[in-house]
Short mmCIF file of C-alpha atoms in Angstrom, two decimals:
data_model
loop_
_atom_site.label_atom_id
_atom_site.label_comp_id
_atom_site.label_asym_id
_atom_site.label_seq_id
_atom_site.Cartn_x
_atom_site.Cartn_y
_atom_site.Cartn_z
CA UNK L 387 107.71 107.30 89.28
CA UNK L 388 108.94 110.22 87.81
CA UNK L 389 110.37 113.64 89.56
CA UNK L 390 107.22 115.46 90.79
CA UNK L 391 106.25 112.93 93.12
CA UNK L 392 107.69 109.97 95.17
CA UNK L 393 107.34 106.59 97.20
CA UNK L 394 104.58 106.54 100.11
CA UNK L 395 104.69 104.36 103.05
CA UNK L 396 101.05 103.54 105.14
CA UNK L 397 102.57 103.18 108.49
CA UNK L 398 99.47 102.78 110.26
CA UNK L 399 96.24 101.45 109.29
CA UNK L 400 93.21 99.85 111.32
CA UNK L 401 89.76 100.58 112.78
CA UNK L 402 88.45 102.37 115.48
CA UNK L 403 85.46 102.56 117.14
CA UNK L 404 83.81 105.87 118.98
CA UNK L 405 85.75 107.83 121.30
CA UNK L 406 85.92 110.88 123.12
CA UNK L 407 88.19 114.05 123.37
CA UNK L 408 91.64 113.85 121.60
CA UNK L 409 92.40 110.31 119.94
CA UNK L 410 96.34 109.83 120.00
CA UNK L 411 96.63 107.65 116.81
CA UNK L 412 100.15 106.69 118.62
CA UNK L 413 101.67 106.94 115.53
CA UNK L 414 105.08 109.37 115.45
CA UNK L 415 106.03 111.03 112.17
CA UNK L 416 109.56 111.07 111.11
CA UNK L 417 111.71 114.36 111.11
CA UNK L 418 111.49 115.08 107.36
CA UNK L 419 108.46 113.41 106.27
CA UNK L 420 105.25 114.68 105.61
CA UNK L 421 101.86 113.19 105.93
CA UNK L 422 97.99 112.96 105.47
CA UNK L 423 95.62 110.74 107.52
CA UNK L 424 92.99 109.03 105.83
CA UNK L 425 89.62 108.30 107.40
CA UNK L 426 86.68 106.37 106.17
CA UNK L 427 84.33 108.60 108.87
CA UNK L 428 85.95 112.79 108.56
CA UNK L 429 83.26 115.36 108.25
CA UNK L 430 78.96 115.17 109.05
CA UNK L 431 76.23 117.55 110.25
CA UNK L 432 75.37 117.65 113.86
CA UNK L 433 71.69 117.22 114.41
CA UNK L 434 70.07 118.24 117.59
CA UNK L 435 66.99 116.11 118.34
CA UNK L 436 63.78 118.67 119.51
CA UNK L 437 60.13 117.43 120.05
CA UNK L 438 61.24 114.05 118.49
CA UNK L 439 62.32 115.99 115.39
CA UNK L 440 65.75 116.16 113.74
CA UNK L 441 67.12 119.37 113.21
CA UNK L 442 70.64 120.37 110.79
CA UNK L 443 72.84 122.11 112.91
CA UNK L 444 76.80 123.23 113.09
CA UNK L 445 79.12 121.37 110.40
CA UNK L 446 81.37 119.12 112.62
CA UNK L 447 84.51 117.37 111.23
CA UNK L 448 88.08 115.61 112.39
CA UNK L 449 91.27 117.87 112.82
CA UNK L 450 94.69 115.87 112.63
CA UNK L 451 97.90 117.79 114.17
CA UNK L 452 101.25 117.05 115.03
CA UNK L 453 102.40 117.36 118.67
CA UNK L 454 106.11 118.79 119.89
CA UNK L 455 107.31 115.20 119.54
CA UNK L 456 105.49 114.92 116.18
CA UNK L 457 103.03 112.35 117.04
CA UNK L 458 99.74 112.20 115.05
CA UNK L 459 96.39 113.03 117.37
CA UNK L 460 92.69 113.84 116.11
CA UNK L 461 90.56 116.27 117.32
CA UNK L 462 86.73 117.11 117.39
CA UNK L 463 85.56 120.22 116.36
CA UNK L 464 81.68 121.30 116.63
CA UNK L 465 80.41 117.85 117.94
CA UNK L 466 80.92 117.76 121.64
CA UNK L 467 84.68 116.09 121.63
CA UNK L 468 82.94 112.76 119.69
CA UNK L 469 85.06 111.14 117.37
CA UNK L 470 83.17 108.77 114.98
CA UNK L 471 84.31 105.00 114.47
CA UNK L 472 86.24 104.87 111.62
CA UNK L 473 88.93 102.92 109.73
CA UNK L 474 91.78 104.73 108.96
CA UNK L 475 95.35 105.31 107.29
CA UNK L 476 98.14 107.20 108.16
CA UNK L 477 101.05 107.63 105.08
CA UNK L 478 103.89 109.15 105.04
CA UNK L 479 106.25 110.25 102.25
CA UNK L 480 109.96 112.64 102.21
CA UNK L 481 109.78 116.39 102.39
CA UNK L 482 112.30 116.86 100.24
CA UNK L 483 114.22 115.45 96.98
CA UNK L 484 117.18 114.20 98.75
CA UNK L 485 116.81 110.55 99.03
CA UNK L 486 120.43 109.64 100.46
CA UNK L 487 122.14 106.22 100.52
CA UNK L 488 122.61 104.85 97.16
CA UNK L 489 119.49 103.59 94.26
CA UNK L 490 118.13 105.05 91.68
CA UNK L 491 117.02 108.73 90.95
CA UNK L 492 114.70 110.34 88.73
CA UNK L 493 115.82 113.79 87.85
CA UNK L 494 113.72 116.42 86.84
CA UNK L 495 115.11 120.99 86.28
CA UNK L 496 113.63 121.47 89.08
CA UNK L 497 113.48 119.00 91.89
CA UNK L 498 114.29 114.74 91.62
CA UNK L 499 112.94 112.18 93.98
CA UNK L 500 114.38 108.67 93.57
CA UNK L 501 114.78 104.80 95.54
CA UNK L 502 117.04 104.45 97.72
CA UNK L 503 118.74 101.65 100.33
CA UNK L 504 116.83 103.50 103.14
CA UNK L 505 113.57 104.44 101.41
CA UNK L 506 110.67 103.60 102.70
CA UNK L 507 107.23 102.37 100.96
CA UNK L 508 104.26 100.17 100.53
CA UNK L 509 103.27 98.02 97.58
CA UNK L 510 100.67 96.83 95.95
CA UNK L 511 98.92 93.58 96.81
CA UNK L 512 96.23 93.20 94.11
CA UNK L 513 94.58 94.91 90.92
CA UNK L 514 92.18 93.97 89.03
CA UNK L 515 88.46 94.76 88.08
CA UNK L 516 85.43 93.63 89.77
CA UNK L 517 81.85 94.56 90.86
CA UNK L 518 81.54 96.64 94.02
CA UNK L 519 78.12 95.54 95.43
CA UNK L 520 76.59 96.74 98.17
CA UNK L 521 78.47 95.14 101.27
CA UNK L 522 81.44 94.28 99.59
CA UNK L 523 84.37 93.61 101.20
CA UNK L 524 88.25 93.46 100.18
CA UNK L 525 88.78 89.97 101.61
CA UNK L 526 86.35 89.10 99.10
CA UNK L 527 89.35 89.05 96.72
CA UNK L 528 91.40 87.47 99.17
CA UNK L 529 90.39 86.52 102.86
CA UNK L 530 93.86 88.07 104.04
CA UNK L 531 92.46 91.71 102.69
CA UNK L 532 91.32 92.50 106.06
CA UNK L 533 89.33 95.88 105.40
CA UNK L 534 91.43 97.48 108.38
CA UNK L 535 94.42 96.21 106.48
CA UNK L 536 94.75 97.28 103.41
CA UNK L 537 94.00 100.63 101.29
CA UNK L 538 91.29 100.65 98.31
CA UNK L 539 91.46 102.67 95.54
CA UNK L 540 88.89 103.00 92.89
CA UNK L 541 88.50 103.88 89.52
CA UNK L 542 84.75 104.30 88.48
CA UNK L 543 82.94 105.66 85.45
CA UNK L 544 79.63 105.64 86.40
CA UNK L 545 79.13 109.24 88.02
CA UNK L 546 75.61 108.29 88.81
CA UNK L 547 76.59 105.81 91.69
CA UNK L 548 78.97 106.30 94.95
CA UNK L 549 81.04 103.85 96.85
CA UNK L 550 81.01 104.74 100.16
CA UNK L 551 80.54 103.33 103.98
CA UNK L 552 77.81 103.60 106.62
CA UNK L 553 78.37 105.69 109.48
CA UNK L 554 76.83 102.66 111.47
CA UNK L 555 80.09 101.18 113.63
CA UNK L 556 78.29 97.95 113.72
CA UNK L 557 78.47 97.91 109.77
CA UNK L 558 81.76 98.56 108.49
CA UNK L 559 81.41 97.68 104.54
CA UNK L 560 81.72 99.42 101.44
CA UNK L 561 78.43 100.57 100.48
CA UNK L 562 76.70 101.71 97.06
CA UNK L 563 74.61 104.35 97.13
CA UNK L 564 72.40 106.01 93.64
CA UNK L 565 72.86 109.80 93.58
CA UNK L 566 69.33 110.01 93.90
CA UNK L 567 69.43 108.39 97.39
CA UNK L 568 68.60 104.73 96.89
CA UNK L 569 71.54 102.33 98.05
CA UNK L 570 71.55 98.61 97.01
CA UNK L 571 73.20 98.94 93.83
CA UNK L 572 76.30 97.42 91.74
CA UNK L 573 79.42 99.58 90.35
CA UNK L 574 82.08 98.25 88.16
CA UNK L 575 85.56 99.40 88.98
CA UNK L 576 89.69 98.97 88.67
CA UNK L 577 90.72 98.38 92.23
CA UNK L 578 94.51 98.93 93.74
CA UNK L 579 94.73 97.49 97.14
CA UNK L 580 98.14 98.39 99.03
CA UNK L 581 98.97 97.21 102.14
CA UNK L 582 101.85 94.79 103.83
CA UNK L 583 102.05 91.07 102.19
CA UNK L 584 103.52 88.79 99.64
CA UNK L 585 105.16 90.56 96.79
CA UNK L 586 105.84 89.79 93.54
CA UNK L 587 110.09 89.44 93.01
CA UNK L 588 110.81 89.12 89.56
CA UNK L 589 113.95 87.14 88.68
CA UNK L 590 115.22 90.23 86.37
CA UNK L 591 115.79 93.96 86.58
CA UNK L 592 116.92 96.18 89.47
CA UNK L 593 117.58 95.15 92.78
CA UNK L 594 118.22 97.62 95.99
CA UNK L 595 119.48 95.68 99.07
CA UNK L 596 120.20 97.41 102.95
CA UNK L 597 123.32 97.89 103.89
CA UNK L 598 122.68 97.27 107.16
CA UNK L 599 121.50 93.55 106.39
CA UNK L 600 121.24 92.87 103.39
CA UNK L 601 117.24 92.27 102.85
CA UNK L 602 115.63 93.15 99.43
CA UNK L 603 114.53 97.28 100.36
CA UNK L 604 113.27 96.99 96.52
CA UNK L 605 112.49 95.04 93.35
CA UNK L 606 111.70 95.91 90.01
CA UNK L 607 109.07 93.43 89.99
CA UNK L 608 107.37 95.78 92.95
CA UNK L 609 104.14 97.73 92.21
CA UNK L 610 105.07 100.93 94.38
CA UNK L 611 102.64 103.30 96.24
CA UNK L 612 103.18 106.24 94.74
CA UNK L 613 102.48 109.73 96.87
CA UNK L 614 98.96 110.13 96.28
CA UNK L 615 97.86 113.69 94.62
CA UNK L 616 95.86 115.70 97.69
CA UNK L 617 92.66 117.48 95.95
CA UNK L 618 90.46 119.35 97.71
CA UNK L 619 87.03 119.45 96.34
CA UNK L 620 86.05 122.74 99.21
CA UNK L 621 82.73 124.55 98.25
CA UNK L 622 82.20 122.21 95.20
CA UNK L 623 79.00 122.08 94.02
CA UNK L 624 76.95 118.17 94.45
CA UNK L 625 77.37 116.53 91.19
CA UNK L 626 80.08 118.74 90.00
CA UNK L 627 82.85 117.61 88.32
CA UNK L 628 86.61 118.79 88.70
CA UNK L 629 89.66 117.45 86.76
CA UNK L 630 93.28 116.88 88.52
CA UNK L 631 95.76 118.33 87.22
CA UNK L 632 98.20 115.67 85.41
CA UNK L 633 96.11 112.85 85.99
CA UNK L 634 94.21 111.60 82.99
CA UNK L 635 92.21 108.54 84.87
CA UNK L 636 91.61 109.68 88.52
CA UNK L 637 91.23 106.51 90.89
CA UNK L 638 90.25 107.48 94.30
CA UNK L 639 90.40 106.07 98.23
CA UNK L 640 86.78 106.74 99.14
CA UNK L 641 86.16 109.22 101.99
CA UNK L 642 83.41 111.13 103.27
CA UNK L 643 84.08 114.91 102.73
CA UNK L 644 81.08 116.92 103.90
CA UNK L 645 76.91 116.31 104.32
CA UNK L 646 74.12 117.73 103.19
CA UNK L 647 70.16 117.84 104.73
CA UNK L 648 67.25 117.97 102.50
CA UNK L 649 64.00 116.88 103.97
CA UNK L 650 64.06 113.82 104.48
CA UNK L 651 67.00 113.08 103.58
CA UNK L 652 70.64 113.02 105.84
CA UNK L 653 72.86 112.81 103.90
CA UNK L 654 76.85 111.85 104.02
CA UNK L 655 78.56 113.40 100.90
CA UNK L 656 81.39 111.26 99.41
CA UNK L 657 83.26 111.16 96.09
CA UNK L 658 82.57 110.04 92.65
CA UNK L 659 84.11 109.89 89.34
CA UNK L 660 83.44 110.33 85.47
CA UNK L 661 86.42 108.47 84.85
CA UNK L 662 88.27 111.73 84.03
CA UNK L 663 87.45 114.19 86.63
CA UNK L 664 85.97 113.86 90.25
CA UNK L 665 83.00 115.74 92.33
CA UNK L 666 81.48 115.50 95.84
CA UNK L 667 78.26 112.94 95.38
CA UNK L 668 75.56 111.75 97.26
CA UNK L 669 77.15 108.60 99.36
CA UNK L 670 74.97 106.90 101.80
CA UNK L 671 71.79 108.38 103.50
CA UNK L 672 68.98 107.76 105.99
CA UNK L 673 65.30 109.09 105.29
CA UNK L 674 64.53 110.40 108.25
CA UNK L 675 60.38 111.86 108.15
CA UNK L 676 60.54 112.90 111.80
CA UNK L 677 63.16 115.68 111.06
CA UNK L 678 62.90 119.04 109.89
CA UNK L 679 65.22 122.50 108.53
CA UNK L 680 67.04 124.43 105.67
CA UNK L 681 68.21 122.70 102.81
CA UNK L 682 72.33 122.14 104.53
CA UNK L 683 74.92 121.29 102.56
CA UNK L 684 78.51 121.36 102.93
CA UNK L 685 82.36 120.31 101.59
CA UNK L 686 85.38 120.55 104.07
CA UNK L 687 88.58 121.04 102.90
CA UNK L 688 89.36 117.45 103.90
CA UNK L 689 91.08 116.53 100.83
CA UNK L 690 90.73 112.89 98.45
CA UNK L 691 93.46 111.13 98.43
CA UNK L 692 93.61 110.70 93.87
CA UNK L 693 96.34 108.31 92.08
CA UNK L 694 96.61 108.00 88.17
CA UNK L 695 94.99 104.51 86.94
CA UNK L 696 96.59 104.63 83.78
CA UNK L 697 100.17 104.27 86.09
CA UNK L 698 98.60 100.92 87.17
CA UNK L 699 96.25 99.76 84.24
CA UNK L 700 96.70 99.64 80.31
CA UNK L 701 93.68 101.64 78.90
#
């Protein structure tokens, strides 16, 4: 914590499957909050299928928006009102510095955020490093981690693998996927998962209680969500790298940004990392012979959600 940035709440997570025309999410933002939704399933190619061949067409993507009462609903645009089954995450975090009530403040010359009897936030439930295989799961740390449950964050090194997810609504695991196209392999990684659960009270520091009745609101022994950093990787090149500014260790929440067709390859484009900087990278694919077309490739401005390992891991 520190005054350019501030405590994020996930007040919505779960799975969906496919739908059609505008999803309400029926989650309602508060007045002076703002937000990003987080899917596992936000931007593809639409193929059209001629003579039994597959053919690139239009880029097609999700389009979150606010309504006059400020709840959160999804659109389609370019694939015929479909909406692909996806998990997802809604967060929230203050608009401005003013945290109100009483807590603690960070102050900085030009703007101060702080914790506060009414602020509100998420925590973190585990860290740790493990191998990410090919169908892993969160619960495999801990059968609670229900994957619609909790958010993943990932800090890799190895820019020549992706973690990612299949498109497939009957398979909803994390996949690995080789640049080069193959998928099957093993990455090792530093993994945040935040969600709701048991936290970790120490019997020493700071304590902030509600006025209103008197529960814990915060602990010093609390691993807070910070806001996550929003980067846009739009028009990036696949492979290329990008640093974030002021964050030295970038660790990520997977998401698929854009696609790419190159005979025969369809291809979702994800995120990767070289442990400093992150790029738009080959995440999972389907060889598909009976298909045909230009060499397509594209990067929404969907942005990645990016945190700072080194504010959750000693390097």
């Amino acid at each position: 914590m520190d005054n350019k940035t501030t405590v994020t709440k996930i007040v919505g997570m779960g799975s969906k499957g496919t739908s059609y025309g505008e999803w309400n999410t029926g989650i309602t933002i508060p007045s002076g909050y703002d937000y990003f939704l987080w899917m596992s399933s936000y931007a593809w190619l639409d193929y059209t299928v001629s003579g039994s061949q597959w053919v690139p067409g239009g880029f097609a993507y999700n389009q979150p928006y606010l309504d006059a009462n400020r709840t959160l609903k999804v659109n389609s645009v370019n694939y015929y009102g479909a909406i692909p089954s996806s998990y997802y995450g809604v967060y929230i975090w203050p608009a401005s510095g003013s945290v109100g009530g009483y807590g603690i403040q960070f102050m900085g010359v030009n703007n101060f955020t702080g914790i506060s009897n009414i602020s509100q936030f998420s925590c973190l439930l585990f860290k740790g490093e493990v191998d990410i295989n090919d169908g892993w799961l969160p619960s495999y740390i801990n059968p609670a981690f229900a994957a619609d449950q909790v958010m993943c964050y990932f800090y890799t090194t190895d820019a020549s693998k992706t973690i990612c997810m299949s498109p497939d609504p009957t398979d909803r695991r994390y996949r690995v996927f080789y640049v080069n196209g193959g998928g099957g392999a093993t990455i090792r990684a530093k993994v945040c998962i935040f969600g709701n659960g048991a936290l970790n009270r120490s019997k020493y520091g700071l304590e902030i209680y509600s006025k209103q009745n008197g529960s814990v609101v915060y602990n010093s022994g609390y691993d807070i969500l910070a806001r996550p950093k929003l980067v846009p990787l739009t028009g990036a090149a696949l492979g290329s790298m990008r640093s974030v500014e002021g964050i030295a260790r970038p660790m990520y929440a997977p998401c698929n940004i854009g696609a790419m067709y190159s005979y025969p390859w369809q291809v979702y484009v994800w995120v990767n990392s070289n442990g400093t900087q992150i790029g738009p990278a080959w995440g999972w694919a389907r060889n598909q012979p009976a298909s045909h077309g230009p060499l397509t490739y594209y990067v929404s401005s969907i942005p990645i959600m990016v945190l700072d390992a080194a504010n959750y891991f000693h390097f």
